[in-house]
Coordinates of C-alpha atoms in Angstrom, one line a residue:
M1 CA -18.1 18.3 24.2
K2 CA -17.9 14.9 24.1
T3 CA -14.3 13.1 25.7
I4 CA -13.0 10.4 24.0
S5 CA -11.3 7.8 26.2
N6 CA -8.1 5.4 25.0
E7 CA -5.8 3.0 26.8
S8 CA -3.3 6.0 27.0
V9 CA -4.0 9.7 28.0
Y10 CA -3.1 12.2 25.7
E11 CA -1.7 15.1 27.4
P12 CA -2.4 18.3 25.2
L13 CA 1.6 18.5 24.1
R14 CA 2.2 20.8 20.8
L15 CA 4.8 18.9 18.6
R16 CA 5.2 18.9 15.1
G17 CA 4.5 15.5 14.2
G18 CA 4.5 13.8 17.7
N19 CA 2.9 13.5 21.0
G20 CA 3.1 12.4 24.3
S21 CA 3.2 13.9 28.1
E22 CA 4.6 17.2 28.7
H23 CA 6.7 16.4 31.9
E24 CA 7.7 12.7 31.0
S25 CA 11.1 11.6 30.6
A26 CA 12.1 8.7 28.7
D27 CA 12.0 5.8 31.0
G28 CA 8.4 6.6 31.5
A29 CA 8.9 8.9 35.2
T30 CA 7.7 12.3 35.6
V31 CA 10.2 15.0 36.0
E32 CA 9.3 18.6 37.1
P33 CA 8.8 21.0 34.2
E34 CA 11.5 23.5 33.6
E35 CA 11.1 27.3 33.3
H36 CA 10.7 28.0 29.8
E37 CA 8.4 24.7 29.5
P38 CA 4.3 25.6 28.7
T39 CA 2.7 24.6 32.0
N40 CA -0.4 25.2 30.9
T41 CA -2.9 26.1 27.5
C42 CA -2.4 29.3 27.1
Q43 CA 1.1 28.8 28.1
R44 CA 1.5 26.1 25.4
R45 CA -0.1 27.8 22.4
R46 CA 2.4 31.0 22.6
A47 CA 5.1 28.7 23.2
R48 CA 3.9 26.6 20.2
R49 CA 6.3 28.4 17.9
V50 CA 10.1 29.1 18.4
G51 CA 11.8 30.9 15.7
G52 CA 9.1 30.0 13.3
R53 CA 9.4 26.1 14.1
R54 CA 7.4 24.0 16.4
I55 CA 9.3 22.3 19.4
N56 CA 10.2 18.8 18.8
R57 CA 10.0 17.0 22.1
S58 CA 11.7 14.1 21.2
A59 CA 14.6 15.5 20.1
I60 CA 14.6 17.5 23.2
R61 CA 14.6 14.5 25.8
E62 CA 17.1 13.1 23.6
L63 CA 19.6 15.7 24.4
R64 CA 18.8 16.0 27.6
L65 CA 19.2 12.4 28.0
Q66 CA 23.0 12.7 26.1
R67 CA 23.7 15.5 28.6
D68 CA 23.2 13.4 31.5
G69 CA 25.2 10.6 30.3
A70 CA 21.9 8.1 29.4
V71 CA 21.7 6.6 26.1
P72 CA 18.4 7.3 24.7
R73 CA 15.8 4.3 23.8
R74 CA 15.9 3.3 19.9
R75 CA 12.5 2.7 18.7
Q76 CA 12.0 -1.1 17.9
Q77 CA 11.7 -2.4 14.2
K78 CA 8.7 -3.8 13.3
R79 CA 7.7 -7.2 12.2
S80 CA 6.7 -6.4 8.1
S81 CA 4.9 -10.1 8.4
K82 CA 1.7 -8.9 9.3
A83 CA -1.5 -8.1 7.1
T84 CA -0.7 -4.4 5.9
V85 CA -2.9 -2.0 4.1
K86 CA -1.5 1.5 2.2
I87 CA -4.0 4.2 3.3
A88 CA -3.3 7.2 0.9
S89 CA -4.5 10.9 0.1
W90 CA -4.5 12.6 -3.6
N91 CA -5.8 16.2 -4.6
M92 CA -7.1 15.2 -8.2
R93 CA -8.2 18.6 -9.1
G94 CA -11.3 18.0 -11.0
R95 CA -13.5 14.7 -12.6
G96 CA -12.1 15.0 -15.6
L97 CA -13.5 12.4 -18.5
I98 CA -15.9 9.4 -17.6
T99 CA -15.7 7.0 -20.6
A100 CA -15.2 3.2 -21.4
V101 CA -11.9 1.9 -20.9
G102 CA -9.8 2.1 -23.8
E103 CA -11.9 5.0 -25.3
S104 CA -9.8 7.3 -24.2
M105 CA -6.2 7.5 -23.1
T106 CA -5.9 11.3 -22.2
A107 CA -5.0 13.0 -19.0
E108 CA -8.1 14.3 -18.7
N109 CA -9.7 10.6 -18.6
K110 CA -8.7 10.8 -15.0
W111 CA -10.5 7.9 -13.4
L112 CA -8.7 5.1 -15.5
H113 CA -5.4 6.5 -13.9
V114 CA -7.0 6.5 -10.5
N115 CA -8.1 2.5 -11.3
Q116 CA -4.3 2.2 -12.3
L117 CA -2.7 4.2 -9.7
V118 CA -4.9 1.8 -7.1
K119 CA -3.5 -1.4 -9.0
D120 CA -0.1 -0.5 -9.4
K121 CA 0.6 1.1 -5.8
R122 CA -1.6 -1.6 -4.0
I123 CA -3.6 1.4 -2.5
G124 CA -6.7 -0.3 0.2
A125 CA -8.0 3.1 0.5
L126 CA -7.4 6.3 -1.8
A127 CA -8.9 9.8 -0.2
V128 CA -9.6 11.9 -3.4
Q129 CA -10.5 15.5 -3.1
E130 CA -11.5 18.1 -5.4
T131 CA -14.0 14.9 -7.4
H132 CA -16.7 17.2 -8.6
L133 CA -18.7 14.0 -8.7
T134 CA -22.8 13.6 -8.8
D135 CA -24.5 10.1 -7.6
S136 CA -25.0 9.9 -11.5
H137 CA -21.2 10.3 -12.2
V138 CA -20.3 7.6 -9.3
A139 CA -23.0 4.9 -10.7
D140 CA -21.3 5.6 -14.2
L141 CA -17.9 4.8 -12.4
H142 CA -19.2 1.8 -10.8
E143 CA -20.0 0.4 -13.9
L144 CA -16.7 0.7 -15.4
F145 CA -14.7 -0.1 -12.4
G146 CA -16.8 -1.5 -9.8
K147 CA -15.4 -5.0 -9.9
R148 CA -12.3 -3.4 -8.5
L149 CA -13.4 0.0 -6.8
R150 CA -16.0 1.1 -4.6
I151 CA -16.6 4.9 -4.4
I152 CA -18.1 6.5 -1.2
H153 CA -18.3 9.9 -2.3
S154 CA -19.7 13.5 -0.7
S155 CA -20.4 16.3 -3.2
D156 CA -21.0 19.9 -2.6
P157 CA -24.5 20.6 -2.1
T158 CA -24.9 24.0 -4.3
N159 CA -22.6 22.9 -7.0
P160 CA -21.9 19.3 -7.1
S161 CA -20.5 19.2 -10.6
Q162 CA -18.1 21.9 -10.4
A163 CA -16.9 22.6 -6.8
A164 CA -15.2 20.8 -3.9
G165 CA -16.1 17.6 -3.6
V166 CA -14.4 14.5 -1.2
A167 CA -14.6 10.6 -1.9
I168 CA -12.7 7.3 -0.8
V169 CA -11.8 4.9 -3.4
L170 CA -11.9 1.4 -1.6
N171 CA -9.7 -1.6 -3.7
R172 CA -11.3 -4.6 -3.1
E173 CA -8.6 -6.5 -3.5
Q174 CA -7.2 -4.8 -0.2
V175 CA -9.7 -4.1 2.1
E176 CA -13.4 -5.4 2.5
A177 CA -15.0 -2.7 0.6
D178 CA -18.9 -3.6 0.6
Q179 CA -18.4 -4.0 4.6
A180 CA -17.5 -1.0 4.9
S181 CA -20.0 1.8 6.3
Y182 CA -19.9 6.0 5.9
K183 CA -21.2 9.3 7.5
T184 CA -21.2 12.8 5.6
I185 CA -19.8 14.9 8.1
I186 CA -20.1 18.4 6.3
P187 CA -21.4 17.7 2.6
G188 CA -18.5 17.8 0.0
R189 CA -15.8 18.7 2.5
A190 CA -15.6 15.8 4.9
I191 CA -16.7 12.0 5.3
L192 CA -15.9 9.3 7.5
V193 CA -15.3 6.1 6.2
S194 CA -15.3 2.6 8.8
L195 CA -13.6 -0.3 7.4
P196 CA -13.4 -3.8 8.7
W197 CA -10.1 -3.9 10.8
S198 CA -10.3 -6.2 13.8
D199 CA -12.8 -8.5 15.7
E200 CA -12.7 -5.6 18.0
R201 CA -13.8 -2.3 16.4
P202 CA -13.3 -1.0 12.9
L203 CA -10.5 1.5 11.4
N204 CA -12.4 4.9 11.2
I205 CA -10.9 7.0 8.8
L206 CA -11.8 11.0 8.3
A207 CA -11.5 12.5 4.8
V208 CA -11.2 15.8 4.5
Y209 CA -11.0 18.9 2.0
A210 CA -10.8 22.2 3.9
P211 CA -11.3 25.5 2.4
N212 CA -8.8 27.9 0.7
L213 CA -6.9 30.1 3.6
N214 CA -7.4 33.2 2.3
K215 CA -11.0 33.2 2.1
Y216 CA -13.6 34.9 4.7
N217 CA -16.9 35.0 5.5
D218 CA -18.9 38.3 5.3
E219 CA -18.0 38.7 9.3
G220 CA -14.4 38.5 8.5
E221 CA -14.0 34.9 9.7
N222 CA -11.5 32.6 8.4
L223 CA -13.3 30.0 6.1
N224 CA -10.3 27.2 7.0
A225 CA -10.4 28.2 10.7
L226 CA -14.5 27.5 10.8
F227 CA -14.2 24.1 9.0
W228 CA -12.2 22.7 11.6
T229 CA -14.5 24.2 14.2
E230 CA -17.4 22.5 12.4
I231 CA -15.9 19.0 12.3
I232 CA -15.5 19.1 15.8
A233 CA -19.3 20.2 16.2
K234 CA -20.6 17.8 13.7
L235 CA -18.6 15.0 15.3
D236 CA -19.6 15.8 18.7
E237 CA -23.1 15.8 17.5
L238 CA -22.9 11.6 16.6
P239 CA -25.0 9.4 19.0
H240 CA -21.9 7.4 20.0
A241 CA -18.5 8.8 20.9
Q242 CA -16.5 8.7 17.6
V243 CA -12.8 7.7 17.9
I244 CA -11.0 8.9 14.8
D245 CA -8.0 6.7 13.6
I246 CA -7.0 8.5 10.3
M247 CA -7.6 11.7 9.3
L248 CA -6.4 12.7 5.8
G249 CA -6.5 15.3 3.0
D250 CA -6.0 18.8 1.4
T251 CA -5.9 21.0 4.7
N252 CA -5.2 24.3 2.4
M253 CA -2.8 25.3 5.4
V254 CA 0.6 24.5 6.8
E255 CA 0.9 24.6 10.7
D256 CA 4.8 25.3 10.6
G257 CA 6.9 27.5 8.1
I258 CA 9.5 24.5 7.3
D259 CA 6.5 23.1 5.7
R260 CA 6.5 26.2 2.8
L261 CA 8.9 27.5 0.5
P262 CA 9.3 30.0 0.8
T263 CA 8.8 29.7 4.3
H264 CA 6.6 31.9 5.9
A265 CA 4.0 30.9 9.1
D266 CA 0.3 30.5 7.9
N267 CA -2.7 32.0 9.7
T268 CA -2.5 31.2 13.6
A269 CA -6.5 30.9 13.9
A270 CA -6.6 28.1 11.5
A271 CA -3.7 26.9 12.9
D272 CA -5.2 26.7 16.5
T273 CA -8.8 25.4 15.8
L274 CA -6.9 22.4 13.8
D275 CA -5.0 21.6 17.2
N276 CA -8.6 21.6 19.2
L277 CA -9.1 18.7 16.7
K278 CA -6.0 16.9 16.9
L279 CA -6.1 16.9 20.9
M280 CA -9.6 16.1 21.1
Y281 CA -8.9 12.6 19.2
N282 CA -5.1 12.6 19.7
L283 CA -3.8 12.8 16.2
S284 CA -0.2 13.8 15.3
D285 CA 1.4 14.6 12.1
G286 CA 2.7 11.1 11.0
W287 CA 5.1 12.0 8.5
R288 CA 6.7 14.6 10.3
H289 CA 7.1 12.6 12.9
A290 CA 9.3 10.2 11.2
H291 CA 10.9 12.8 9.3
P292 CA 11.7 15.8 11.8
T293 CA 13.5 18.0 9.7
E294 CA 13.3 17.0 6.2
K295 CA 11.8 19.4 3.9
A296 CA 9.4 17.5 1.4
Y297 CA 6.2 19.5 -0.5
T298 CA 3.0 17.8 -1.8
Y299 CA 2.0 21.0 -3.7
H300 CA 3.6 22.8 -6.4
Q301 CA 2.3 26.3 -7.7
K302 CA 3.9 26.5 -11.3
A303 CA 3.0 30.4 -11.4
T304 CA 5.3 31.3 -8.7
G305 CA 7.3 28.4 -8.0
S306 CA 6.1 28.1 -4.8
K307 CA 5.6 24.5 -2.8
S308 CA 4.1 23.4 0.3
R309 CA 2.9 20.2 1.9
I310 CA -0.9 21.0 2.6
D311 CA -1.4 17.5 2.0
R312 CA -0.9 15.5 5.2
I313 CA -1.9 12.7 7.1
Y314 CA -2.9 12.5 10.6
T315 CA -3.0 9.3 13.0
T316 CA -3.2 8.0 16.3
E317 CA -0.2 7.1 18.4
G318 CA -1.4 3.6 18.1
I319 CA -1.3 3.5 13.9
N320 CA 1.5 5.7 14.0
R321 CA 3.2 2.8 16.2
D322 CA 2.5 0.2 13.8
S323 CA 3.0 2.2 10.3
L324 CA 5.5 1.0 8.4
S325 CA 6.5 3.5 5.8
W326 CA 5.4 7.1 5.2
S327 CA 5.7 8.7 1.7
I328 CA 5.2 11.4 -0.8
E329 CA 4.8 10.1 -4.5
Q330 CA 4.1 11.2 -7.8
P331 CA 0.7 10.3 -9.0
G332 CA 2.0 10.1 -12.7
V333 CA -0.9 12.3 -13.7
E334 CA -0.6 15.6 -14.8
T335 CA -2.0 17.8 -11.5
D336 CA -0.1 19.6 -9.1
H337 CA -0.8 17.3 -6.0
K338 CA 1.3 14.8 -5.2
I339 CA -0.1 11.6 -3.5
V340 CA 0.8 11.1 0.2
A341 CA 0.7 7.5 2.0
V342 CA 1.3 5.2 4.5
T343 CA 1.1 1.6 5.2
I344 CA 0.0 0.7 8.3
I345 CA -0.1 -3.3 10.2
N346 CA -3.2 -4.6 11.1
M347 CA -1.4 -6.3 14.5
K348 CA -4.8 -8.7 15.2
M349 CA -3.8 -10.7 12.0
P350 CA -1.5 -13.9 12.1
C351 CA 1.5 -13.5 10.3
I352 CA 1.3 -13.7 6.4
G353 CA 4.8 -14.5 4.5
K354 CA 5.8 -12.2 1.8
G355 CA 4.6 -15.0 -0.9
R356 CA 6.3 -16.5 -3.8
W357 CA 8.7 -14.6 -6.0
T358 CA 7.8 -13.7 -9.9
F359 CA 9.5 -13.2 -12.6
P360 CA 9.5 -9.2 -13.1
T361 CA 7.8 -8.5 -16.9
Y362 CA 10.1 -5.8 -17.8
M363 CA 12.9 -8.8 -18.0
L364 CA 11.1 -10.4 -20.8
G365 CA 12.9 -8.7 -23.5
N366 CA 16.2 -8.3 -21.7
K367 CA 18.5 -10.1 -24.5
K368 CA 21.5 -11.1 -22.0
L369 CA 19.2 -12.7 -19.4
K370 CA 17.8 -14.6 -22.4
S371 CA 20.8 -16.2 -23.7
K372 CA 21.6 -17.1 -20.1
I373 CA 18.4 -19.0 -19.9
K374 CA 18.5 -20.7 -23.3
K375 CA 22.3 -22.0 -21.9
L376 CA 21.1 -23.7 -19.0
G377 CA 18.1 -25.3 -20.6
I378 CA 20.6 -26.8 -23.5
A379 CA 22.5 -27.9 -20.4
F380 CA 19.7 -29.6 -18.8
Q381 CA 18.3 -30.7 -21.8
N382 CA 21.9 -32.7 -22.9
E383 CA 21.4 -33.8 -19.1
I384 CA 18.2 -35.3 -20.1
D385 CA 19.2 -37.2 -23.2
G386 CA 22.5 -38.4 -21.7
S387 CA 24.7 -36.2 -24.2
A388 CA 26.3 -34.4 -21.0
Y389 CA 27.6 -37.2 -19.9
P390 CA 30.7 -39.8 -21.1
H391 CA 29.2 -42.9 -23.0
E392 CA 30.1 -45.4 -20.0
W393 CA 28.3 -42.9 -17.6
Q394 CA 24.2 -42.7 -17.6
G395 CA 24.3 -39.7 -15.3
P396 CA 23.3 -39.2 -11.9
K397 CA 20.8 -41.7 -10.2
E398 CA 18.0 -38.9 -10.1
S399 CA 14.6 -38.9 -11.2
L400 CA 13.6 -36.6 -14.1
Q401 CA 11.0 -34.6 -11.7
R402 CA 14.1 -34.0 -9.5
R403 CA 16.6 -32.8 -12.2
Y404 CA 13.8 -30.4 -13.5
A405 CA 13.1 -29.2 -10.0
R406 CA 16.8 -28.2 -9.9
F407 CA 16.5 -26.5 -13.2
K408 CA 14.3 -24.7 -12.0
R409 CA 15.6 -23.7 -8.6
D410 CA 18.8 -22.8 -10.9
L411 CA 16.7 -20.6 -13.5
R412 CA 15.5 -18.3 -10.6
E413 CA 18.8 -17.9 -9.0
V414 CA 20.0 -16.5 -12.5
A415 CA 17.3 -14.6 -12.8
R416 CA 16.9 -13.1 -9.4
N417 CA 20.2 -12.1 -9.1
F418 CA 20.1 -10.6 -13.0
C419 CA 17.3 -8.6 -11.9
K420 CA 19.1 -7.2 -8.8
V421 CA 21.6 -5.1 -11.2
A422 CA 19.7 -4.8 -14.2
V423 CA 17.3 -2.3 -12.9
P424 CA 15.0 -0.3 -15.9
L425 CA 16.5 2.8 -17.1
I426 CA 13.6 5.3 -16.2
Q427 CA 13.5 3.6 -12.5
I428 CA 17.0 5.0 -12.2
Q429 CA 16.6 8.2 -13.2
L430 CA 13.2 8.6 -10.9
K431 CA 15.5 7.8 -8.1
D432 CA 18.4 9.9 -9.1
L433 CA 15.9 12.8 -9.6
E434 CA 14.5 12.5 -6.2
K435 CA 17.8 12.2 -4.7
D436 CA 19.0 15.6 -6.3
I437 CA 15.4 17.2 -5.2
Q438 CA 16.3 15.9 -1.6
Q439 CA 19.6 16.9 -1.3
M440 CA 18.5 20.7 -3.3
L441 CA 15.6 21.3 -0.7
N442 CA 17.5 20.4 2.4
D443 CA 20.9 22.4 1.5
P444 CA 21.5 24.7 4.3
E445 CA 23.9 27.0 2.1
A446 CA 21.4 27.4 -0.8
N447 CA 19.0 30.6 -0.7
K448 CA 15.3 30.6 -1.0
E449 CA 15.4 31.7 -4.6
E450 CA 18.1 28.9 -5.9
K451 CA 16.0 26.2 -4.1
V452 CA 12.8 27.2 -5.7
E453 CA 14.3 27.7 -9.1
N454 CA 16.5 24.5 -9.2
A455 CA 13.8 22.6 -7.6
A456 CA 10.9 23.5 -9.9
V457 CA 13.2 22.5 -12.9
L458 CA 13.8 19.6 -11.1
E459 CA 10.0 18.7 -10.3
E460 CA 9.3 19.5 -13.7
R461 CA 11.7 16.4 -15.0
L462 CA 10.4 13.8 -12.5
S463 CA 6.6 14.6 -13.2
N464 CA 7.7 14.2 -16.8
L465 CA 9.0 10.5 -16.3
E466 CA 6.6 9.4 -13.8
R467 CA 4.0 10.6 -16.2
A468 CA 5.8 8.3 -19.1
R469 CA 5.8 5.3 -17.0
H470 CA 2.4 5.7 -15.8
S471 CA 1.3 6.4 -19.5
T472 CA 3.4 3.1 -20.9
K473 CA 1.8 1.0 -18.3
R474 CA -1.5 2.1 -19.1
K475 CA -1.3 1.4 -23.1
S476 CA 0.0 -1.9 -21.9
S477 CA -3.1 -2.6 -20.2
A478 CA -5.3 -1.6 -22.7
A479 CA -3.4 -3.3 -25.8
T480 CA -3.7 -6.5 -23.5
N481 CA -7.0 -5.9 -23.1
R482 CA -8.1 -5.1 -26.3
L483 CA -6.1 -8.4 -27.7
R484 CA -6.9 -11.1 -25.5
S485 CA -10.2 -9.8 -23.8
E486 CA -13.5 -11.9 -24.7
V487 CA -11.4 -14.8 -26.1
A488 CA -13.0 -17.6 -24.5
T489 CA -9.9 -19.6 -24.6
D490 CA -8.0 -17.1 -23.0
K491 CA -8.0 -17.1 -18.9
Y492 CA -7.2 -13.5 -19.3
W493 CA -10.8 -12.9 -20.1
A494 CA -12.4 -15.4 -17.4
K495 CA -9.9 -13.5 -14.8
S496 CA -10.9 -10.1 -15.8
N497 CA -14.7 -11.2 -15.2
R498 CA -14.0 -12.9 -11.8
E499 CA -15.0 -10.9 -8.8
I500 CA -12.3 -9.3 -6.9
R501 CA -12.0 -9.7 -2.9
T502 CA -9.7 -10.0 -0.3
K503 CA -8.1 -12.9 0.4
D504 CA -9.5 -15.2 3.1
V505 CA -7.6 -15.1 5.8
I506 CA -7.7 -18.0 8.9
R507 CA -7.4 -15.9 12.0
V508 CA -8.2 -18.5 14.8
L509 CA -8.1 -22.6 14.9
N510 CA -9.5 -24.9 17.2
V511 CA -6.8 -27.0 18.8
P512 CA -8.3 -30.7 18.6
G513 CA -7.9 -33.0 21.5
S514 CA -6.9 -30.2 23.7
A515 CA -8.4 -30.7 27.0
P516 CA -10.2 -27.8 28.2
E517 CA -10.9 -27.3 24.3
R518 CA -9.2 -23.9 23.0
S519 CA -8.4 -22.2 20.4
T520 CA -5.0 -20.1 19.2
T521 CA -4.7 -17.3 16.5
D522 CA -0.6 -17.9 16.5
T523 CA 0.6 -18.8 13.2
A524 CA 2.7 -21.4 13.8
E525 CA 0.5 -23.0 16.3
M526 CA -2.3 -22.9 13.9
T527 CA 0.0 -24.2 10.7
E528 CA 1.1 -27.2 13.0
V529 CA -2.7 -28.3 13.3
A530 CA -3.4 -28.0 9.7
R531 CA -0.5 -29.8 8.9
K532 CA -1.8 -32.7 11.4
Y533 CA -5.2 -32.2 9.9
H534 CA -4.0 -33.0 6.4
N535 CA -2.1 -35.6 7.5
N536 CA -4.3 -37.8 9.1
L537 CA -6.8 -37.3 6.0
Q538 CA -4.6 -39.2 3.9
T539 CA -5.1 -42.3 6.4
A540 CA -8.6 -41.2 7.6
D541 CA -10.3 -44.0 5.9
A542 CA -7.5 -46.9 5.4
E543 CA -8.3 -50.2 6.0
P544 CA -6.4 -52.8 7.8
G545 CA -3.7 -54.1 5.9
G546 CA -3.8 -51.4 3.1
E547 CA -0.6 -50.2 3.1
E548 CA 0.6 -53.8 2.6
L549 CA -1.7 -53.7 -0.7
R550 CA -0.5 -50.3 -1.9
E551 CA 3.2 -51.4 -1.4
E552 CA 2.5 -54.4 -3.4
K553 CA 0.5 -52.3 -6.3
I554 CA 3.6 -50.2 -6.6
Q555 CA 6.1 -52.8 -7.1
Q556 CA 3.9 -54.5 -9.5
A557 CA 3.9 -51.1 -11.8
L558 CA 7.5 -51.0 -11.6
N559 CA 8.1 -54.4 -12.0
S560 CA 6.4 -54.0 -15.4
I561 CA 8.7 -51.5 -16.9
P562 CA 11.0 -53.1 -19.1
E563 CA 14.9 -53.1 -17.9
G564 CA 17.1 -51.1 -19.4
M565 CA 14.7 -48.8 -21.6
D566 CA 16.3 -45.4 -22.0
V567 CA 14.1 -42.1 -22.5
P568 CA 14.4 -42.2 -26.2
D569 CA 12.6 -45.6 -26.2
V570 CA 9.9 -45.0 -23.3
Q571 CA 9.4 -42.1 -25.9
K572 CA 8.9 -44.3 -28.8
E573 CA 6.9 -46.4 -26.8
R574 CA 4.4 -43.5 -26.2
Q575 CA 4.0 -42.4 -29.5
G576 CA 3.3 -45.8 -30.8
R577 CA 0.7 -46.2 -28.3
H578 CA -0.6 -42.8 -29.1
R579 CA -0.7 -43.7 -32.8
E580 CA -2.7 -47.1 -31.9
L581 CA -5.3 -45.1 -29.7
Q582 CA -5.7 -43.0 -32.7
T583 CA -6.6 -45.1 -35.1
A584 CA -8.8 -47.5 -32.7
N585 CA -10.7 -44.1 -32.3
V586 CA -11.1 -43.9 -36.0
A587 CA -12.1 -46.7 -36.7
E588 CA -15.0 -46.9 -33.7
R589 CA -16.2 -44.0 -35.5
R590 CA -16.6 -45.4 -38.8
L591 CA -18.7 -48.0 -37.3

């Protein structure tokens, strides 16, 4: 079996959502193992679960440090200004209909909703399971959504349109989809995709759809356990040692009893073989690492009310360190699985700001805000025509452009302050329901039956609200497309037919005038280099004495303006000149 070399040595430690050295203290010093700690692989496997739950070594270290009077180190706050990409996984439970945009708005037209999900949630790569796609289906989908999406798929070899199927949907707006490469590991079950990530190497994502935990072959071997063993063997057969950065998908099993409701342990053989894969590629459960004791579930069985967290994302220690947020989200589509997602930072990219603030579309119909904006506009109009000031005072000595800029700043400030308190009702209801569900699932005093029943009711309400919000967006998008498409004078049509691609990012700049010649990747220094370059362009072709000539022309233009002319007179003069030009044009045409 091949070994994978990494910068940090991965110790074979069984953690529920974390990894690290077995015998390493918080300050990095090596400590002697205590009697109850496992010191070899066999002992580690037996000591994997304590009371049905895995050992959380990070918590143990903090308790020891607190016992010894030391203060545990806190995880440093990450900078959120780097380029980020959102990776997600979702079991879509069947292909559904594949029809043209706008022809069918039913829940069965799932790929319309997938396109909307990827766009609204800004997902860069979405791993989907149980896709039931064939090559012809994917060709039809690319015909419909190819401008935004690239679908890399693997079908079940025996029954491609009715069973299994796994795919990764790439958003061209977020990632370099056309430059991605892929390798089918197990047809219909596992696919490996490599995305452009940094100059050193790509980001390798392994999407999986494991068999059901209760299925066995003729020899009595568990198919889920054999699946993980086969993945290890297939990866080992690749010509070059492969690094797996992210493994995600529907595992159809849990590693801990805490991830099931009602709580119970799963097949240990499947957990052991999955452990071998995780240890081989230094992978850990990122969501559990971020939420060590929280109970949350991704799969809900309506018949029994049972829940489980079988959809998971495993990452390396480096990816986990560079992650911003881990989430379990409602898809807004009729299904029994939720979306699991993580946002990761590309530390090799330069710092990128948050961009400009835009007016939320849901506030366009708010009467109170429109009334405030109208008052601001009337006040600005009165300021321009001078009616806001006494006759003996002509107002501040400020140009109209500066006054208009000040009006826009005031307008933006009023809108932003109003948006902070005016949140859509459905969004408030969604947050309240999510909070109630978490409180119910993590209530230590509630019994199992009560948790199952109450959580099922709350989950149904949450799912209905999310579907309603998603459906509203879908209908609004379809109506806009029907109203504004194929209108030559509308920018919407031109924009919808434009190629979608990622934003061009300047990764490095040469520093002019440096000796010896050097380049920089620092964002602040690159900005200064660009500023100096564009400033120098203003005088690059200037002739000697050109500045004096420029000032002379400016003064001539200013002297041509009659003194004491107010704004209404200027407007009347412009209107008169416009009429003269129109009359002259008509006379020329008659001739």
